[in-house]
Coordinates of C-alpha atoms in Angstrom, one line a residue:
X1 CA 134.1 98.0 -4.8
X2 CA 136.2 100.9 -5.9
X3 CA 139.6 102.3 -4.8
X4 CA 140.8 105.9 -4.2
X5 CA 144.4 106.9 -4.4
X6 CA 145.7 109.8 -2.2
X7 CA 148.9 111.7 -3.1
X8 CA 150.1 115.1 -4.0
X9 CA 151.1 116.1 -7.5
X10 CA 153.1 119.1 -6.0
X11 CA 156.8 118.4 -5.7
X12 CA 157.0 120.7 -2.6
X13 CA 154.1 119.0 -0.8
X14 CA 155.2 115.4 -0.8
X15 CA 154.3 113.2 2.2
X16 CA 153.0 109.7 2.9
X17 CA 150.2 108.4 0.7
X18 CA 147.0 106.4 1.2
X19 CA 144.9 103.8 -0.7
X20 CA 141.3 103.4 0.4
X21 CA 139.0 100.7 -0.7
X22 CA 135.2 101.4 -0.6
X23 CA 132.0 99.5 -1.3
X24 CA 128.9 101.0 -2.8
X25 CA 127.0 99.8 0.3
X26 CA 129.0 102.1 2.5
X27 CA 130.8 104.7 0.4
X28 CA 131.4 107.0 3.4
X29 CA 133.8 104.7 5.2
X30 CA 136.6 102.5 3.6
X31 CA 136.6 98.7 3.9
X32 CA 140.4 98.7 3.7
X33 CA 143.1 101.3 4.0
X34 CA 146.8 101.1 3.2
X35 CA 149.2 103.8 4.3
X36 CA 152.2 104.2 2.0
X37 CA 155.6 105.8 2.4
X38 CA 155.2 107.9 -0.8
X39 CA 152.2 109.6 -2.4
X40 CA 149.9 107.3 -4.5
X41 CA 149.7 108.6 -8.1
X42 CA 147.8 105.7 -9.8
X43 CA 146.1 102.3 -9.2
X44 CA 144.3 99.6 -11.1
X45 CA 142.3 96.5 -10.0
X46 CA 143.1 93.3 -11.8
X47 CA 140.1 92.5 -14.1
X48 CA 140.0 88.8 -13.2
X49 CA 141.5 88.8 -9.7
X50 CA 139.9 91.9 -8.1
X51 CA 141.7 91.3 -4.8
X52 CA 144.9 92.4 -6.5
X53 CA 145.6 96.1 -6.9
X54 CA 148.6 97.5 -8.8
X55 CA 149.8 100.9 -7.4
X56 CA 152.2 103.5 -8.7
X57 CA 154.0 106.0 -6.4
X58 CA 155.5 109.4 -6.6
X59 CA 158.9 108.1 -5.7
X60 CA 158.9 105.9 -8.8
X61 CA 158.1 102.6 -7.1
X62 CA 155.2 100.3 -8.1
X63 CA 153.6 97.7 -5.9
X64 CA 150.8 95.1 -5.7
X65 CA 148.5 94.8 -2.7
X66 CA 146.5 91.7 -2.0
X67 CA 143.2 92.4 -0.2
X68 CA 143.1 88.8 1.0
X69 CA 146.2 89.3 3.1
X70 CA 145.7 91.1 6.4
X71 CA 148.8 93.2 6.0
X72 CA 149.4 96.9 5.5
X73 CA 152.5 96.1 3.4
X74 CA 152.4 95.3 -0.3
X75 CA 152.7 91.7 -1.5
X76 CA 155.1 92.9 -4.2
X77 CA 157.1 96.1 -4.6
X78 CA 159.7 97.2 -7.1
X79 CA 163.3 98.1 -6.1
X80 CA 166.3 99.7 -7.7
X81 CA 167.5 96.2 -8.4
X82 CA 164.3 95.2 -10.3
X83 CA 164.3 98.4 -12.4
X84 CA 162.3 100.9 -10.3
X85 CA 161.3 104.1 -12.1
X86 CA 163.3 107.2 -11.1
X87 CA 160.3 109.6 -11.4
X88 CA 156.6 109.6 -10.5
X89 CA 154.5 106.7 -11.9
X90 CA 151.4 108.3 -13.5
X91 CA 149.5 105.2 -14.5
X92 CA 149.5 101.5 -14.0
X93 CA 147.5 99.0 -16.1
X94 CA 147.0 95.2 -15.8
X95 CA 147.4 93.1 -18.9
X96 CA 146.7 89.6 -20.0
X97 CA 149.1 86.9 -18.5
X98 CA 152.4 86.6 -20.4
X99 CA 153.5 83.5 -22.3
X100 CA 154.7 81.9 -19.1
X101 CA 151.2 82.5 -17.6
X102 CA 152.6 85.1 -15.1
X103 CA 150.5 87.9 -13.9
X104 CA 151.8 91.2 -15.3
X105 CA 151.0 94.9 -15.4
X106 CA 152.4 98.0 -17.2
X107 CA 153.5 101.4 -15.8
X108 CA 154.4 104.7 -17.3
X109 CA 156.6 107.4 -15.6
X110 CA 158.1 110.8 -16.1
X111 CA 161.4 109.1 -16.6
X112 CA 160.3 108.2 -20.2
X113 CA 159.9 104.5 -19.7
X114 CA 156.9 102.2 -20.2
X115 CA 157.7 99.1 -18.2
X116 CA 156.1 95.6 -17.9
X117 CA 156.2 94.1 -14.4
X118 CA 155.8 90.4 -14.0
X119 CA 154.8 88.8 -10.6
X120 CA 157.3 86.0 -10.3
X121 CA 157.3 84.0 -7.0
X122 CA 157.8 86.7 -4.3
X123 CA 159.2 89.6 -6.4
X124 CA 158.4 91.9 -9.3
X125 CA 160.6 91.7 -12.4
X126 CA 160.6 94.8 -14.7
X127 CA 161.3 94.9 -18.4
X128 CA 161.2 98.2 -20.4
X129 CA 158.8 97.9 -23.3
X130 CA 159.6 101.2 -24.9
X131 CA 161.6 104.3 -24.2
X132 CA 159.7 107.5 -25.0
X133 CA 162.1 109.7 -26.9
X134 CA 161.6 113.3 -28.0
X135 CA 161.4 113.8 -31.7
X136 CA 161.8 116.6 -34.2
X137 CA 158.6 117.5 -35.9
X138 CA 159.9 116.2 -39.3
X139 CA 161.0 112.8 -38.0
X140 CA 157.9 111.0 -36.6
X141 CA 159.2 107.6 -37.4
X142 CA 162.5 107.7 -35.5
X143 CA 162.8 106.8 -31.9
X144 CA 166.5 106.7 -31.6
X145 CA 169.1 109.3 -30.6
X146 CA 166.9 111.8 -28.8
X147 CA 166.5 112.6 -25.1
X148 CA 163.7 110.8 -23.2
X149 CA 160.4 112.5 -23.0
X150 CA 158.1 112.6 -20.0
X151 CA 155.4 110.0 -20.2
X152 CA 152.1 111.0 -18.6
X153 CA 149.5 108.4 -19.6
X154 CA 148.8 105.4 -21.8
X155 CA 146.1 103.0 -22.8
X156 CA 146.0 99.5 -24.4
X157 CA 143.8 98.6 -27.3
X158 CA 140.7 96.7 -26.3
X159 CA 141.1 93.9 -29.0
X160 CA 144.6 94.3 -30.4
X161 CA 146.7 93.2 -27.5
X162 CA 150.1 94.6 -28.7
X163 CA 148.8 98.1 -29.6
X164 CA 148.9 101.0 -27.2
X165 CA 148.9 104.8 -27.0
X166 CA 151.3 106.9 -25.0
X167 CA 150.7 110.6 -24.0
X168 CA 153.6 112.9 -23.1
X169 CA 154.2 116.2 -21.3
X170 CA 155.1 117.8 -24.6
X171 CA 151.6 117.3 -26.0
X172 CA 152.4 114.4 -28.4
X173 CA 150.6 111.1 -28.5
X174 CA 152.6 108.0 -29.8
X175 CA 151.0 104.9 -31.2
X176 CA 153.2 102.0 -30.0
X177 CA 153.6 98.2 -30.3
X178 CA 154.9 95.8 -27.7
X179 CA 156.8 94.2 -30.5
X180 CA 158.8 97.3 -31.5
X181 CA 160.6 98.8 -28.6
X182 CA 162.9 101.1 -30.6
X183 CA 160.3 103.1 -32.7
X184 CA 156.8 104.4 -32.7
X185 CA 154.2 103.2 -35.2
X186 CA 152.8 106.7 -35.5
X187 CA 153.0 110.1 -33.7
X188 CA 150.1 112.6 -33.4
X189 CA 150.8 116.3 -32.7
X190 CA 147.8 116.2 -30.5
X191 CA 148.0 119.0 -28.0
X192 CA 149.9 122.2 -27.2
X193 CA 150.5 121.2 -23.5
X194 CA 150.7 118.1 -21.5
X195 CA 148.4 115.2 -22.3
X196 CA 146.7 114.0 -19.1
X197 CA 144.7 111.0 -20.5
X198 CA 144.3 108.9 -23.6
X199 CA 141.5 106.3 -23.8
X200 CA 140.6 103.8 -26.5
X201 CA 136.8 103.6 -27.1
X202 CA 135.3 100.5 -25.5
X203 CA 133.3 99.6 -28.7
X204 CA 134.9 101.2 -31.7
X205 CA 138.3 99.8 -32.5
X206 CA 139.6 102.8 -34.4
X207 CA 138.5 105.6 -32.0
X208 CA 140.3 107.1 -29.0
X209 CA 139.9 110.2 -26.9
X210 CA 142.6 112.5 -25.4
X211 CA 142.6 115.4 -23.0
X212 CA 145.1 118.0 -22.1
X213 CA 146.2 121.0 -20.0
X214 CA 145.5 123.1 -23.2
X215 CA 141.7 123.0 -22.2
X216 CA 140.7 120.6 -25.0
X217 CA 139.3 117.1 -25.4
X218 CA 139.8 115.5 -28.8
X219 CA 138.3 112.5 -30.5
X220 CA 140.5 110.6 -32.9
X221 CA 140.4 107.9 -35.6
X222 CA 143.9 106.4 -35.1
X223 CA 144.3 106.0 -38.9
X224 CA 144.3 109.8 -39.4
X225 CA 146.6 112.5 -38.1
X226 CA 143.9 115.1 -37.4
X227 CA 141.1 114.8 -34.7
X228 CA 137.5 114.2 -35.8
X229 CA 136.2 116.4 -32.9
X230 CA 137.8 119.1 -30.7
X231 CA 136.0 120.4 -27.6
X232 CA 137.3 123.5 -25.8
X233 CA 136.1 123.2 -22.1
X234 CA 137.6 126.5 -21.0
X235 CA 139.9 125.1 -18.4
X236 CA 142.6 122.4 -18.0
X237 CA 141.1 119.0 -18.5
X238 CA 142.4 116.4 -16.0
X239 CA 140.7 113.3 -17.3
X240 CA 138.5 111.9 -20.1
X241 CA 136.7 108.5 -19.9
X242 CA 134.4 106.6 -22.3
X243 CA 131.3 105.1 -20.8
X244 CA 131.1 101.3 -20.5
X245 CA 127.6 101.2 -22.0
X246 CA 127.7 103.4 -25.1
X247 CA 130.3 104.1 -27.9
X248 CA 129.2 107.7 -28.1
X249 CA 129.1 108.8 -24.4
X250 CA 132.1 110.1 -22.5
X251 CA 132.9 112.3 -19.5
X252 CA 135.6 114.8 -18.7
X253 CA 136.6 116.8 -15.7
X254 CA 138.3 120.2 -15.5
X255 CA 140.3 122.4 -13.1
X256 CA 137.4 124.7 -12.5
X257 CA 135.5 121.9 -10.7
X258 CA 133.2 120.9 -13.5
X259 CA 132.1 117.5 -14.8
X260 CA 131.1 117.4 -18.5
X261 CA 129.1 114.6 -20.0
X262 CA 128.9 114.3 -23.8
X263 CA 126.8 112.0 -26.1
X264 CA 127.9 112.4 -29.7
X265 CA 124.8 110.6 -31.0
X266 CA 122.6 113.3 -29.4
X267 CA 124.8 116.5 -29.6
X268 CA 128.1 116.8 -31.5
X269 CA 129.2 120.2 -30.3
X270 CA 128.0 120.7 -26.7
X271 CA 127.8 118.6 -23.5
X272 CA 124.5 117.1 -22.5
X273 CA 125.4 117.9 -18.9
X274 CA 127.8 120.3 -17.3
X275 CA 127.8 120.5 -13.5
X276 CA 130.0 121.8 -10.7
X277 CA 130.7 119.2 -8.1
X278 CA 133.2 120.8 -5.8
X279 CA 132.3 122.4 -2.5
X280 CA 135.1 125.0 -2.4
X281 CA 136.3 127.5 -5.0
X282 CA 139.7 126.9 -6.7
X283 CA 139.3 123.1 -6.2
X284 CA 140.5 121.2 -9.2
X285 CA 138.7 118.0 -10.3
X286 CA 141.4 115.6 -11.7
X287 CA 139.9 112.1 -12.1
X288 CA 136.6 110.5 -13.3
X289 CA 135.4 106.9 -13.4
X290 CA 132.2 105.2 -14.6
X291 CA 130.8 102.3 -12.7
X292 CA 130.8 99.2 -14.9
X293 CA 127.3 98.0 -13.9
X294 CA 125.3 100.9 -12.4
X295 CA 124.6 104.5 -13.7
X296 CA 127.1 106.0 -11.2
X297 CA 130.2 108.2 -11.8
X298 CA 132.9 108.9 -9.2
X299 CA 135.0 112.0 -9.3
X300 CA 138.1 112.9 -7.3
X301 CA 139.6 116.4 -6.6
X302 CA 143.0 117.8 -5.6
X303 CA 141.9 118.2 -2.0
X304 CA 141.4 114.5 -1.5
X305 CA 137.6 114.5 -1.7
X306 CA 135.5 112.1 -3.7
X307 CA 132.1 112.8 -5.2
X308 CA 129.6 110.1 -6.3
X309 CA 126.8 111.0 -8.7
X310 CA 124.0 109.1 -10.4
X311 CA 124.0 109.5 -14.2
X312 CA 120.5 110.4 -15.5
X313 CA 119.5 109.6 -19.0

């Protein structure tokens, strides 16, 4: 099964949102639909309990839906009392159970907070893990005394549980730890415009990828301040994702409606495949996902359409 989030990024075009759950057996019609009061900006299936879906909304709320319950309302939802974000939630991500064996997930928002949400009895309890503060270029180690930056994306290391990356609207990427809420472990002057995605490699523990509105995808070794590879895709890059089956294969999508598939073991400078998937001009492709078991990729655009393609070797 896979899920599709519907919501507008445009402040002037806000309305209700929609979460649709599909199966590969019938990808044209959803198995479940959930109508929401605010646009849906992000979602994530729990890796061990796939009937639980964490959702982030444009109004700053986060929620958890339980597919086992025959209800259109979330099983859990944040509130002002529990520490609801004040700006859109751009990404949510399930993590391992906490020390009390409580289910928990993380969220990142334009309000500059990375927050951990624990499912306790019938409510969500939020705890800020780090505040993303703006920094002068000559002070990459300080995280105190500056205004909050707009967080746009994050990703947690595949094997080192406490380590995670945060991308910002200013183009910086911060390497952070759950154990140090007041400072960054490192800061990369990664891009000239907003960072839309950061992704740790699924197989290589030192490597991550980033993409940005500055038209580039960059491949990094987190021990070094400069990227190993930079790819100019000629248009704003909405998403970059590593494949689940190879350490050298990744895909990216751009505002000109293109999907780009790279394999660094075959070609280090050009994509193996570059294909337009949209049906109308001026349609922006903003999200990409690899199926974990089958050679299928799913792509979403800014008009609410979804495209499924088979990846050919």
